[in-house]
Structure formats: structure tokens, C-alpha cells
XYZ file of C-alpha atoms in Angstrom:
572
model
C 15.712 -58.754 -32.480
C 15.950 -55.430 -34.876
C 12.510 -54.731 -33.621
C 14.293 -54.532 -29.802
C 17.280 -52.944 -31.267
C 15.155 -50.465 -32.854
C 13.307 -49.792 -29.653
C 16.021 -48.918 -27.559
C 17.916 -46.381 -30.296
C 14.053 -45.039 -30.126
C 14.056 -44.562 -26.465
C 18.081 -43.187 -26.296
C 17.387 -40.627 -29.198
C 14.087 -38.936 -27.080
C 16.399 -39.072 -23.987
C 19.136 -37.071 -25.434
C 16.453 -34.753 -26.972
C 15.001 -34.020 -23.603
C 18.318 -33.220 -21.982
C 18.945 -31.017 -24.658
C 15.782 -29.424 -24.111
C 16.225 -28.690 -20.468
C 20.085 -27.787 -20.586
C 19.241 -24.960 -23.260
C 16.517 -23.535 -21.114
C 13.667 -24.049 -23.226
C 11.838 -25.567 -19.839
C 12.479 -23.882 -16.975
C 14.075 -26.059 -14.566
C 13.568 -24.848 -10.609
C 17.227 -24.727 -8.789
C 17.346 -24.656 -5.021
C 20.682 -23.584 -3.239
C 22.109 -26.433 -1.434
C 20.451 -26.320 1.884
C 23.320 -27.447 3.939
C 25.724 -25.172 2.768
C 26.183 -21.728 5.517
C 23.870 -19.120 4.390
C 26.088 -15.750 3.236
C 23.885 -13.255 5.502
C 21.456 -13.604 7.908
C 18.315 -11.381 7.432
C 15.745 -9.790 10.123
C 13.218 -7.850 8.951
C 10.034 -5.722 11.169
C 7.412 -4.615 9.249
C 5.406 -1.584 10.622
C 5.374 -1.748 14.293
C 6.458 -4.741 16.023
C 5.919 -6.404 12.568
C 2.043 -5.017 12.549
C 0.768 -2.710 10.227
C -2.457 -0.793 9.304
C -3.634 -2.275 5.746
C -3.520 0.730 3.043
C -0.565 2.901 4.533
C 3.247 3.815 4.139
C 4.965 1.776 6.810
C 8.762 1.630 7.257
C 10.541 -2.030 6.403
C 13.137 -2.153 8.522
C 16.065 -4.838 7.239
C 19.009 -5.858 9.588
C 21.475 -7.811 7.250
C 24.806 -9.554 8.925
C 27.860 -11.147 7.085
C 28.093 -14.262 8.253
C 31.279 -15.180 6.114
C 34.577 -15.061 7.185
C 35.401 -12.752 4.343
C 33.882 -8.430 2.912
C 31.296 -9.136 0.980
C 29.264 -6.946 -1.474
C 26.083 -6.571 -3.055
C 21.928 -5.900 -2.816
C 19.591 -6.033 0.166
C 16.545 -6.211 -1.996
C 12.518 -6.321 -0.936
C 10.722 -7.730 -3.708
C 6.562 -6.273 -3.548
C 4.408 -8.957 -5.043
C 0.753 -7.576 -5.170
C -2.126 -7.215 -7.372
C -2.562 -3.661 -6.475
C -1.221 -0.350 -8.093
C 2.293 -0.507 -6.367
C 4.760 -3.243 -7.924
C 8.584 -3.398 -8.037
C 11.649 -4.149 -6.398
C 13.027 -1.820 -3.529
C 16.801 -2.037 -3.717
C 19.800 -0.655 -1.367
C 23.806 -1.679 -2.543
C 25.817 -2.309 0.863
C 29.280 -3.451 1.606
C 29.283 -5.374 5.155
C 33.114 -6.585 6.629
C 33.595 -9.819 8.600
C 30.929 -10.059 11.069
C 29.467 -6.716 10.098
C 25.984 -5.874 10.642
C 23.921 -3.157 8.834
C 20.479 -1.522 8.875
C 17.977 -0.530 6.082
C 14.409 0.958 5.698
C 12.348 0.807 3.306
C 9.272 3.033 2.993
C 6.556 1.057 0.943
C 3.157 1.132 0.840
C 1.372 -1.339 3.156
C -0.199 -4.492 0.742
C 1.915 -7.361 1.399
C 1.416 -10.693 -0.896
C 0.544 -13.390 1.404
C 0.313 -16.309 -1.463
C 2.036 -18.979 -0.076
C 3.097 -19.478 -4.376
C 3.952 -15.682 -4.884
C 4.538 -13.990 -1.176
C 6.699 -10.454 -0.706
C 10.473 -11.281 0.298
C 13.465 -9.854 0.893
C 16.676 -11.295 -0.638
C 20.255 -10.591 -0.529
C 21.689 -10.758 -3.813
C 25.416 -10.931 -5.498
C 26.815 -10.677 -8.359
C 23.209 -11.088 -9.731
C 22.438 -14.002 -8.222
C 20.190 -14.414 -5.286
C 21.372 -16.414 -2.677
C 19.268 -15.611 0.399
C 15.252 -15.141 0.751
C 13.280 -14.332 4.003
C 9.564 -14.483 2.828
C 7.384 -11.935 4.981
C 4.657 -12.643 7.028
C 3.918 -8.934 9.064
C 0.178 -9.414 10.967
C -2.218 -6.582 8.918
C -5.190 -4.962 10.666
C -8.230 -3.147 9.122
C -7.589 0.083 7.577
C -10.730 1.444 9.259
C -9.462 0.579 13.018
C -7.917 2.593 15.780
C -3.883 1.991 15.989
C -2.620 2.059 19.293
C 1.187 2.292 20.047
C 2.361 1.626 23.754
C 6.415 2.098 24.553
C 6.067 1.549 28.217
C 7.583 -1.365 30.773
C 5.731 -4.096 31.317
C 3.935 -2.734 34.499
C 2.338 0.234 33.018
C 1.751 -1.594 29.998
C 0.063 -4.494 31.478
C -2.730 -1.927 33.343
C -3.329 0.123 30.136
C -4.122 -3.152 28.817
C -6.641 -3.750 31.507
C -8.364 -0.369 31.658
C -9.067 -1.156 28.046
C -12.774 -1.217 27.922
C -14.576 -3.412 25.551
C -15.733 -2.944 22.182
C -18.375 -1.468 21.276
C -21.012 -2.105 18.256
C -20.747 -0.159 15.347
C -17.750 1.251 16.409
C -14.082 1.095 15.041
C -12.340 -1.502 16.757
C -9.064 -0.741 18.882
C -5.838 -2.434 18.428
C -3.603 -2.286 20.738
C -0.193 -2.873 19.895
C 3.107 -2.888 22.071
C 6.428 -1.315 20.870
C 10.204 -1.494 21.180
C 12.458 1.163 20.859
C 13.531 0.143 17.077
C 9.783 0.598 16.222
C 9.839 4.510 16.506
C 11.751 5.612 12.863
C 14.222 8.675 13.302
C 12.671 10.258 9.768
C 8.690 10.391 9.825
C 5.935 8.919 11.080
C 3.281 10.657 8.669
C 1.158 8.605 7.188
C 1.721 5.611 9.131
C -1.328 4.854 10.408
C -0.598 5.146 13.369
C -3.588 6.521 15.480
C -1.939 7.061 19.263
C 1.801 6.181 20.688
C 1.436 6.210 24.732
C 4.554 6.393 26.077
C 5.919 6.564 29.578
C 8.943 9.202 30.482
C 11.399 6.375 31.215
C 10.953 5.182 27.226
C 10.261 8.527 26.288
C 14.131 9.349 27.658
C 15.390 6.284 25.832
C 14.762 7.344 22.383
C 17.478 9.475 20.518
C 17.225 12.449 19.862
C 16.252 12.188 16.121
C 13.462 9.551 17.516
C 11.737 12.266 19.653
C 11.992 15.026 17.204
C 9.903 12.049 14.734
C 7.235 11.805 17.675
C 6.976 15.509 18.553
C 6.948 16.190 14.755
C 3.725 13.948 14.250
C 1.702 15.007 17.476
C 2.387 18.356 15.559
C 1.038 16.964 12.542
C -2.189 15.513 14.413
C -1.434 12.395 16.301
C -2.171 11.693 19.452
C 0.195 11.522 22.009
C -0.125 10.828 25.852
C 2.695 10.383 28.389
C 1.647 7.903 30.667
C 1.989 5.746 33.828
C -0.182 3.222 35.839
C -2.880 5.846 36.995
C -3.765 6.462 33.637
C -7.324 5.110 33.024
C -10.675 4.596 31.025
C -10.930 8.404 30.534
C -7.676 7.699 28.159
C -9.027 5.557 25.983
C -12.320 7.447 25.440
C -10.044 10.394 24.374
C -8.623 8.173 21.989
C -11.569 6.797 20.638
C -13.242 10.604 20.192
C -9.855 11.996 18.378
C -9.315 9.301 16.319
C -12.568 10.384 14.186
C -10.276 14.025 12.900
C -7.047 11.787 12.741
C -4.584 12.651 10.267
C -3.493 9.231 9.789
C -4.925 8.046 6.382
C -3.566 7.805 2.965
C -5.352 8.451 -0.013
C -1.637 7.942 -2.201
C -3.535 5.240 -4.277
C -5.901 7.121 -5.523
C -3.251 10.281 -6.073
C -0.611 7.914 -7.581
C -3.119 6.573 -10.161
C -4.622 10.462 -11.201
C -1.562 11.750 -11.517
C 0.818 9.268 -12.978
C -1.701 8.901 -15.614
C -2.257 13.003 -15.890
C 1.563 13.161 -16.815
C 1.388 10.913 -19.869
C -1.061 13.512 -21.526
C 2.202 15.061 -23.431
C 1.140 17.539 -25.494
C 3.710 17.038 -28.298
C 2.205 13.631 -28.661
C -0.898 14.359 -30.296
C -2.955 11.928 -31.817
C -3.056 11.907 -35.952
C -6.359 12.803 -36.991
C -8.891 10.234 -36.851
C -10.251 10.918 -40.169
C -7.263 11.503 -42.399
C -6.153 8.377 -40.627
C -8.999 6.483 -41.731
C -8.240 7.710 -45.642
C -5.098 6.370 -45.602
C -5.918 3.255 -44.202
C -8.659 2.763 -46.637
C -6.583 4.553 -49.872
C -3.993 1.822 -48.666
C -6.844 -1.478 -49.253
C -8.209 -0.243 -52.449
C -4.163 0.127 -53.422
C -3.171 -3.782 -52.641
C -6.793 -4.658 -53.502
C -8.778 -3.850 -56.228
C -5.671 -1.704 -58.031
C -3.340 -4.029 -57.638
C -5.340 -6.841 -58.858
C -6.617 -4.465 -62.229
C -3.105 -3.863 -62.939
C -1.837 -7.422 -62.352
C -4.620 -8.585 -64.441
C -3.961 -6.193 -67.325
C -0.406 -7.102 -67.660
C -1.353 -10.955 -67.029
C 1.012 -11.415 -63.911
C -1.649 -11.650 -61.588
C 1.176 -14.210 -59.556
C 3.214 -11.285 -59.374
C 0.836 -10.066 -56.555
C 2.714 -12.912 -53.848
C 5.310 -10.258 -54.584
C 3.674 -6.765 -54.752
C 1.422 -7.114 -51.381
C 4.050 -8.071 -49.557
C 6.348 -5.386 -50.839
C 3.446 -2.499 -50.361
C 2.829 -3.918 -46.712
C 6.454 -3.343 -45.842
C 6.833 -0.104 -47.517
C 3.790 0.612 -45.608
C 5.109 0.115 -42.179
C 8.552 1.617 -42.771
C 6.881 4.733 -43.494
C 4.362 4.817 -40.580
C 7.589 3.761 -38.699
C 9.832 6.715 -40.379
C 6.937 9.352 -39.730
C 7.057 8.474 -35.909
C 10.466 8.874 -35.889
C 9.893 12.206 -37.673
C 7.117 13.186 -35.291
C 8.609 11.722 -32.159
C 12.023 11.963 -32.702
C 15.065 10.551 -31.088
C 15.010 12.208 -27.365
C 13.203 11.143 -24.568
C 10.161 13.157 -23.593
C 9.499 13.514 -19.155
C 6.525 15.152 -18.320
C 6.061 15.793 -14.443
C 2.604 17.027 -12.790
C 2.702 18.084 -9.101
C 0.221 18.526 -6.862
C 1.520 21.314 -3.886
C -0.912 20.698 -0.959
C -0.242 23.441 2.063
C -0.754 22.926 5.367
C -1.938 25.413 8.050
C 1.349 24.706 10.087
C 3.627 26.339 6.847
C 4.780 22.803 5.400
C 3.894 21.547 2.323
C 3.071 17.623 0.998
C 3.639 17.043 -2.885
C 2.940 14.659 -4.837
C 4.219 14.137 -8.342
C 3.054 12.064 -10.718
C 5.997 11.184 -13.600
C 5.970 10.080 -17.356
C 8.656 9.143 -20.132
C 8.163 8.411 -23.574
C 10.908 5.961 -24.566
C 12.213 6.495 -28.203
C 13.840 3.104 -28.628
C 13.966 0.035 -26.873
C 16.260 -0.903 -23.743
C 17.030 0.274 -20.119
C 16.202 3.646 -18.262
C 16.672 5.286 -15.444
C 15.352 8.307 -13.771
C 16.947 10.400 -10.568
C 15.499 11.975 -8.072
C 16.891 13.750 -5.278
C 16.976 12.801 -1.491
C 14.266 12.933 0.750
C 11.580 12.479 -2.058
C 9.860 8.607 -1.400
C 9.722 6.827 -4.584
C 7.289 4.681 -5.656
C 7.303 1.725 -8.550
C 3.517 1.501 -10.596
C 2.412 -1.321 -12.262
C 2.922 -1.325 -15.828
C -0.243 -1.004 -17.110
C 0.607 -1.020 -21.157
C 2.521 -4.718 -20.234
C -0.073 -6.112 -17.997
C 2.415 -6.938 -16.012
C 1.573 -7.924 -12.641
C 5.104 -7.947 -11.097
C 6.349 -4.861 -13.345
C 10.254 -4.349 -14.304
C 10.639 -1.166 -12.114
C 13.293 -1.435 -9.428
C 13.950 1.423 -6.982
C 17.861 2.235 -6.033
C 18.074 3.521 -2.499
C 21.897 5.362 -3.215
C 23.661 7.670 -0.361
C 22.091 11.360 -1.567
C 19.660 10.033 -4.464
C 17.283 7.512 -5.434
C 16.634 6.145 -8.794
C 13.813 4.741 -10.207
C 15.253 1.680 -13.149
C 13.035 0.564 -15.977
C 14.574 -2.479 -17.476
C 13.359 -3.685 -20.804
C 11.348 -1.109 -21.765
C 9.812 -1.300 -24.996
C 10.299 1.649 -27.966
C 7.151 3.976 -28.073
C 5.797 3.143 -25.031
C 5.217 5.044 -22.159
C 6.361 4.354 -18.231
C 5.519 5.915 -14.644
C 6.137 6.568 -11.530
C 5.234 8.358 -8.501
C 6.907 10.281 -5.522
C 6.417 12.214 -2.341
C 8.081 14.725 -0.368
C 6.933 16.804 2.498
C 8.529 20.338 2.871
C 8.937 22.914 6.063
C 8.782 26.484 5.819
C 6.964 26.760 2.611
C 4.328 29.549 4.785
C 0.738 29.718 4.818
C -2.547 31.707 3.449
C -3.671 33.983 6.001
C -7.093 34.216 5.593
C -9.557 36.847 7.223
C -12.921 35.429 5.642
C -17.218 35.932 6.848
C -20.588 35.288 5.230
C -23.108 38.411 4.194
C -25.800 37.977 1.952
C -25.308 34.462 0.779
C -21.709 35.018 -0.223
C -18.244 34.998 1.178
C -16.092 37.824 1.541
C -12.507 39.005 3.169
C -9.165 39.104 2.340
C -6.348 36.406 1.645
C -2.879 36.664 2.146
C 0.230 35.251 0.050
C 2.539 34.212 2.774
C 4.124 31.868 0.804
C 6.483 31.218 -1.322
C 4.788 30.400 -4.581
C 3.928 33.110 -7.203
C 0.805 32.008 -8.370
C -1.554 32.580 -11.603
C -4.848 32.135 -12.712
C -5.858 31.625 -8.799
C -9.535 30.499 -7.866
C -10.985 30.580 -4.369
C -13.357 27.500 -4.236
C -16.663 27.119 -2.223
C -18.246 23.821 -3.646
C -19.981 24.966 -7.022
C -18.668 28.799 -6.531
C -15.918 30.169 -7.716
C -13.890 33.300 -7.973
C -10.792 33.354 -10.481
C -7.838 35.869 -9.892
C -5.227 36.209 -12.167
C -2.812 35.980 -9.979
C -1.229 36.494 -6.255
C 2.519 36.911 -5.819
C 3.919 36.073 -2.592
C 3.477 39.303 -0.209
C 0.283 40.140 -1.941
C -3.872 39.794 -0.968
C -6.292 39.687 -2.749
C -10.122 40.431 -2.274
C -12.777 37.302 -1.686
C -16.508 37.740 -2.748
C -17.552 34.085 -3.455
C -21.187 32.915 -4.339
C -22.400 30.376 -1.834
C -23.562 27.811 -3.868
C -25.030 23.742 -3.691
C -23.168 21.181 -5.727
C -25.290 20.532 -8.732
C -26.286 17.033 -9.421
C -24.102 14.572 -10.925
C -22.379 15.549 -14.423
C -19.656 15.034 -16.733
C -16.771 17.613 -14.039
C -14.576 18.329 -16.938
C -17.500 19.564 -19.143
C -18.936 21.920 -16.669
C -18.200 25.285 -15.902
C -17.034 24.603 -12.859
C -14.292 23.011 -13.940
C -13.552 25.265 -17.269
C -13.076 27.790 -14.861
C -10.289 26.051 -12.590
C -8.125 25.590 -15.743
C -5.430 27.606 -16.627
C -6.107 30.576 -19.256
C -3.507 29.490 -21.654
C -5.698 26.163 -22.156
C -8.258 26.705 -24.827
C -11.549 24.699 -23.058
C -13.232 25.544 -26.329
C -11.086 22.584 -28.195
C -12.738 19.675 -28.427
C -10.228 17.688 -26.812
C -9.165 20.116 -23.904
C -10.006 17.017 -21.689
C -7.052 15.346 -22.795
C -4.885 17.614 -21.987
C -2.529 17.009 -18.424
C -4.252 20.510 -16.573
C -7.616 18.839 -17.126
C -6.783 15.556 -15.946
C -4.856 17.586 -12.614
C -8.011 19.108 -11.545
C -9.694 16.063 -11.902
C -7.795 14.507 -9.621
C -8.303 17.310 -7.315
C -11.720 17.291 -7.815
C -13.103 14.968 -5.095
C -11.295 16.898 -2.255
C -13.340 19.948 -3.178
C -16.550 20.366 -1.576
C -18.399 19.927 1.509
C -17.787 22.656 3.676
C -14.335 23.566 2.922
C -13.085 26.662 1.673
C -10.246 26.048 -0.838
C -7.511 28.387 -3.128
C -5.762 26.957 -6.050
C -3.879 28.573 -7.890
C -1.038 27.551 -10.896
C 2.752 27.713 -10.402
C 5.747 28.208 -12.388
C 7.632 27.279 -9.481
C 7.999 23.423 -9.999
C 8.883 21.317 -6.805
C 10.001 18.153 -8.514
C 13.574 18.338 -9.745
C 13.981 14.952 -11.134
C 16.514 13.754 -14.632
C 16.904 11.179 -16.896
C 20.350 9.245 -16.593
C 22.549 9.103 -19.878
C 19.816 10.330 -22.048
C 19.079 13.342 -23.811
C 15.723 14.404 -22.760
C 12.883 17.110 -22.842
C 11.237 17.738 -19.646
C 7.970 19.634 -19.480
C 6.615 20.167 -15.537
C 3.102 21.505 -14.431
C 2.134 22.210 -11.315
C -0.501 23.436 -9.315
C -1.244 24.689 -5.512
C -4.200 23.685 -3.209
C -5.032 25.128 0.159
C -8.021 24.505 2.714
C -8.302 28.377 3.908
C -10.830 28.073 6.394
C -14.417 25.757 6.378
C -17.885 27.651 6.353
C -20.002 27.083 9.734
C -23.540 25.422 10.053
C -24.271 28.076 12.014
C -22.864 30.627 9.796
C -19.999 32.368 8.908
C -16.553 31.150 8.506
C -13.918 29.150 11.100
């Protein structure tokens, strides 16, 4: 009988240990929102176009959220990007909606949707913290590599375009054809959509609003292809298509950029490594101190237990001092370091792209601001390993800001941005080929006062030191093959894009953030292309850190494609 008795206390003690366990949180315990109970809002959400969209692009995520309580309600449409690729984070916009209210909001992201059924990209409404609605995606993805085809038309015309499709061919890019609404054109951009072609007939054309056309007419501009059309439109249409779409301006190459640059800005100067060797002297002056001195001394004053004392005292002494000479070296402020890249476009506009780095002094919460109309975009945290990151992006009225929660002391976080700018002006260029070399002149049209300028023909170059806007300058460029293979930031080639105020005879000039700019410039050069970059002081990015005191260093640099050297000869 004690045997039973002592069975059951047994069984009642391990019970109330395990509710213990769970009720402190030590397991985490899965909690579903009761399923009957009225959801607060009801979410739609179109990905892309028609909820389709080109793999490897920035697509618009367009969120309508209604209040389906009978009361205001406040809080956070959020879309939650689960990926194993560079771009991870939380996309978030605050909204009030009354009784009944519906609102809409777009998100620009880049186009690599999780489709785990464990881990897929959502979007949630959450209050007070606490989410109480998710609507898992599931947009349809095509092949980077394929033709995009947009059709706004009614159903007749849209039904014959579909049958004067011809069939595909082999070893060509395959055509998908995709229908449209009226919600699928955005009023702010289309660039870099991946979008190949919109037809569109006049009775949808007059539909859109006015901001909606000026979108369309701003990207045929740009390069896409754009065709009013009706039901005699035929084969010849889509063989137009097909030829075109080899020049499009539709790619992205913002994963590669995001990656150079955000890692070119945490080069910080003022963060210098300690020397390698007078680190390694300390390190090893430190063993033979708690080692073999320690142990002579202990031993000569027989109290060798003493040393369960010592070592641990000299270890902590130790680290407080590495930790106090940080603090000495590092200080107290945070450090943001921003490198731009100022591409210009034949049609006066500008794109940039700006990588951006912060060293945090202590541990905790951070925030960075950037101004509207720059897209913002959350990076993996690479130090963490984290997959999912802690980077949220705040859509606000006339800002965005880019949160970092939990970041750890001495480390290092990123992000990246785009904007694209009118009326920055162009390089007029009046450039031809004599004796295997290119001459003319090139004129600052711009805005940009630029220094220690090169004009670029793959392995030639011709440095300037500098071109103020208004200004030309003379070209007489050696026409020269790309050389095999070789370290780029070694060669001369590249020593002679730097800036002069870097010293490229320093052994570690290569870590420095102009290096690692025109590295990430690098690939673009070549082929037949014709290219000036020059150095600004003029820095496009005007971004802050929120509640912090902080030192902000920028660098920035300008590329332009000024014209592209014939086979036949001479310059186009």
C-alpha cells in the first residue's frame, strides 16, 4: 500500500513540474486564435500583376485591409518576407480604419516569395503587438529569363491576341501572357518590374487615372514596350515583341548591387584593425604571464593554490581592458557610413543605389530615417546567421524607417535603398576612333561636380582631375583588350579608378570602402561600352539615425555609358 501511495505522489509531483514548465515558457507552447470567433479585418492581397510575377524583380504588394468590427480600430498591416535569399524582414505600414472602413497599401519588395508550406511569406494585421490575422501568400512566379506580357483589353480583343499567339519556339525565351485589371497598373513606377510589354486597348487605356498613364508613358520612356491595340492586331505583334524584348530594360541586378555595396559601407575607416603582430605579443606576453610566471612565483612563495585565484583575476582584468580600449578606440557614438552608386541615364534621370552601415556602440534598438521616395530594403544579418533577420521597415506618411531590434554592442548592421531622380542632365558626348584610340570631347551637363574623373574603354583609361558642371573636357583613350583574368583590385586598372586621396601603395588599400565601390562597378565595365566615372562630393543619400548621436561619413561615385564603340568602327 505505501508502495501505491508512493507511486501516485511520484506521478502528481512530475505533473505539477510539467505545468510549471510550460506556463513559464520554457517550452514553447503553439496558441491558435479561436477559429470561430469574427476575424478583426479582412485582408486581400495581389502580388505583381494579377497575383503573377517575374522571379528576381521589384514587384508592388498591393494590401486591401477592411474593419470588419463594429468599432475604429488601430494598428499594423504587416508583410512578413521569409526567404533564404539576401532580402529578409518585415515590411510594416501603421493605419487607423473607422467602422466599415477600407484602406489600401503597397509594398515594393523584391520578388522571392517563401513557398514552405512550414515557413511561407504572409501578411498579418497586428494590434497592440499581437497578431491576430494572417493571409499566407501564394502569387504564381514565372522564369526570370521569360518574356512578360501584360494585356488590359476586354475580353474580345483579348481573347484574339490570345489566338494570334504563335507557338513556342526551341531555344527561345518562352512568352507569358498574362491578363490585367485596372488595379494592376501602380500610379508610382513600373521600373524594374519585369514587365516586358503592356498591350492595351484605348477604351482601358481611357480608364486609367491620370497618375496610372503618366506610370505607363513614363516606362515606354524608360524602354518598355508598349502597343495600343484592337482585334486586327496580329502575328507581326508578337514577333516585335519577341525581337525587343532581347534590349529590354526590364531586369534587376539589385542583388548583386545590394550585396557590393552594403558590404563596401562597413569598410569604416576609423575602425581599423589592431595590428596583427603587436596583437599576437600581447596575446602571447599574456600566456607566459598566467603560465609559466605565475606558476614560478606561486611556487616560490609556496601558494601555488593561490593560482584558482590569480588566473581568474588576470583573465578578468584582461577582458576589462580589451573591453575599456574599445570603448577608448570606438567610443560612445554611433558610426553610419553610406556609399552611393549615381548611375545616369541618357534621358537626364538618375538611379542610385546606396548601400548603408552602422556600428552600434552598445546593445539595444535602432533606427535609421530616410526620406520619401527612396525604396528601402531589409538584408539578412549576416554576423547573426539569421535567416529571418530583426530588420523591420516603417512605411510612415513622408518617411520610411528602417528598425533594428536587438542589436548586439560592436556589431555592425545594413541596409540598402533606391531612388530614381529626374532632371539630374546628361554627358554630351561628341566621341570617334583614329589610330587605335578614342578621341572627342565630353560635356558636364549635369549637376554633379566631379573629381578624379576617368573615361573607361575596357582595359584603357584616361584620368581627369576633375569636370565641374558646365565644363568639357578632352578624350584620347587607348583602345585596349581586357587582359586575362587577375586579382581587379591589384591591377592598374583599377589603381587608376580610385580616388587620389587613397594611397594604393598601402598594403591594405583593398580594404578600404572606394576599393570595394569600384569593385562592385567593375563587372558593368567592358565590352563595348564607353563609360565616365568620376567621384562626388555631392552625396544623394540624406539618411539619420533616430535618438542617437552619430557620425556619418558618405562616399559616392558617378557612372555613365557615353556612347558604345562600333564593330565596324568608330563610335555610336
Amino acid at each position: 500500500m505505501k508502495k501505491r501511495k508512493r507511486g501516485w505522489a511520484t506521478w502528481l509531483l512530475f505533473t505539477v513540474i510539467i505545468i510549471c514548465f510550460f506556463s513559464s515558457g520554457l517550452f514553447p507552447v503553439s496558441v491558435r486564435a479561436d477559429s470561430t470567433a469574427a476575424p478583426v479585418v479582412s485582408i486581400k492581397v495581389n502580388v505583381g500583376f494579377n497575383n503573377t510575377y517575374k522571379w528576381d524583380t521589384i514587384v508592388p504588394v498591393r494590401v486591401t485591409v477592411t474593419n470588419q468590427t463594429d468599432a475604429p480600430i488601430n494598428g499594423n498591416i504587416e508583410l512578413d518576407m521569409r526567404t533564404n535569399h539576401t532580402f529578409v524582414g518585415t515590411y510594416s505600414k501603421p493605419l487607423s480604419l473607422k467602422k466599415g472602413e477600407s484602406k489600401h497599401v503597397t509594398f515594393r519588395v523584391h520578388a522571392q516569395f517563401s513557398y514552405f508550406k512550414n515557413n511561407p511569406s504572409y501578411v498579418k494585421w497586428v494590434q497592440n503587438g499581437k497578431t491576430l490575422v494572417k493571409h499566407p501568400m501564394a502569387p504564381n512566379n514565372i522564369p526570370n529569363d521569360s518574356i512578360f506580357v501584360g494585356i488590359l483589353a476586354n475580353e474580345a480583343v483579348t481573347t484574339h491576341l490570345l489566338r494570334t499567339q504563335p507557338p513556342e519556339k526551341a531555344n527561345a525565351p518562352s512568352i507569358h501572357v498574362q491578363p490585367l485589371t485596372l488595379e494592376d497598373i501602380p500610379a508610382d513606377t513600373l521600373r524594374n518590374s519585369g514587365l516586358n510589354a503592356l498591350l492595351i486597348d484605348k477604351e482601358e487605356m481611357a480608364r486609367l487615372n491620370e497618375q496610372q498613364k503618366k506610370t505607363v508613358k513614363d516606362w515606354a520612356a524608360q524602354g518598355g514596350q508598349l502597343f495600343t491595340v484592337d482585334q486586327t492586331s496580329g502575328k507581326g505583334l508578337w514577333e516585335t515583341i519577341g525581337k525587343k524584348a532581347e534590349n529590354d530594360t526590364s531586369s534587376w541586378n539589385g542583388t548583386y548591387m545590394a550585396s557590393q555595396l552594403s558590404d563596401a559601407a562597413t569598410y569604416m575607416p576609423e575602425f581599423k584593425l589592431p595590428d596583427v603582430s603587436l596583437a599576437a605579443l600581447l596575446f602571447a606576453a599574456y600566456i607566459i604571464i598566467i603560465g609559466p610566471v605565475l606558476f614560478y612565483i606561486m611556487k616560490r612563495r609556496n601558494a601555488r593554490e593561490w593560482n584558482w585565484l590569480f588566473i581568474p583575476a588576470l583573465s578578468i582584468i584582461a577582458a576589462l581592458a580589451t573591453y575599456g580600449y574599445g570603448k577608448w578606440q570606438y567610443g560612445n557614438k554611433v558610426h553610419l557610413q553610406n556609399v552611393s552608386l549615381i548611375e545616369v541615364n541618357n534621358d537626364g534621370s538618375a538611379d542610385i543605389r546606396s548601400g548603408s552601415a552602422f556600428f552600434a556602440p552598445h546593445s539595444g534598438d535602432y533606427s535609421l530615417r530616410f526620406p520619401k521616395g527612396i525604396t528601402v530594403f531589409p538584408l539578412k544579418d549576416r554576423e547573426r546567421g539569421n535567416p529571418r533577420s530583426n530588420t523591420r521597415i516603417l512605411l510612415q506618411t513622408d518617411h520610411t524607417e528602417a528598425q533594428f531590434t536587438n542589436t548586439a554592442f560592436w556589431s555592425l548592421r545594413q541596409a540598402f535603398s533606391e531612388q530614381h531622380q529626374e532632371g539630374i542632365g546628361t554627358f554630351a558626348a561628341a566621341l570617334t576612333t583614329q589610330n587605335n584610340r578614342i578621341t572627342g570631347t565630353i560635356r558636364n551637363h549635369t549637376n554633379y561636380a566631379l573629381r578624379n574623373v576617368c573615361i573607361v574603354y575596357k582595359d584603357g583609361v584616361q584620368t581627369i582631375p576633375a569636370l565641374a558642371p558646365g565644363d568639357s573636357i578632352q578624350v584620347n583613350v587607348p583602345i585596349r583588350s581586357v587582359d586575362t583574368p587577375r586579382s581587379f583590385l591589384k591591377s592598374d586598372f583599377a589603381k587608376a579608378l580610385l580616388p587620389a586621396s587613397l594611397d594604393v601603395e598601402k598594403r591594405n588599400y583593398t580594404r578600404s570602402p572606394e576599393a570595394r565601390l569600384i569593385e562592385s562597378i567593375y563587372h558593368d565595365i567592358g565590352e563595348q561600352g564607353i563609360y565616365l566615372i568620376g567621384w562626388t562630393d555631392q552625396h544623394p543619400l540624406k539618411n539619420e539615425v533616430i535618438n542617437e548621436s552619430y557620425q556619418l561619413s558618405q562616399l559616392s561615385v558617378v557612372k555613365a555609358k557615353i556612347g558604345e564603340l562600333k564593330e565596324t568602327g568608330g563610335v555610336k
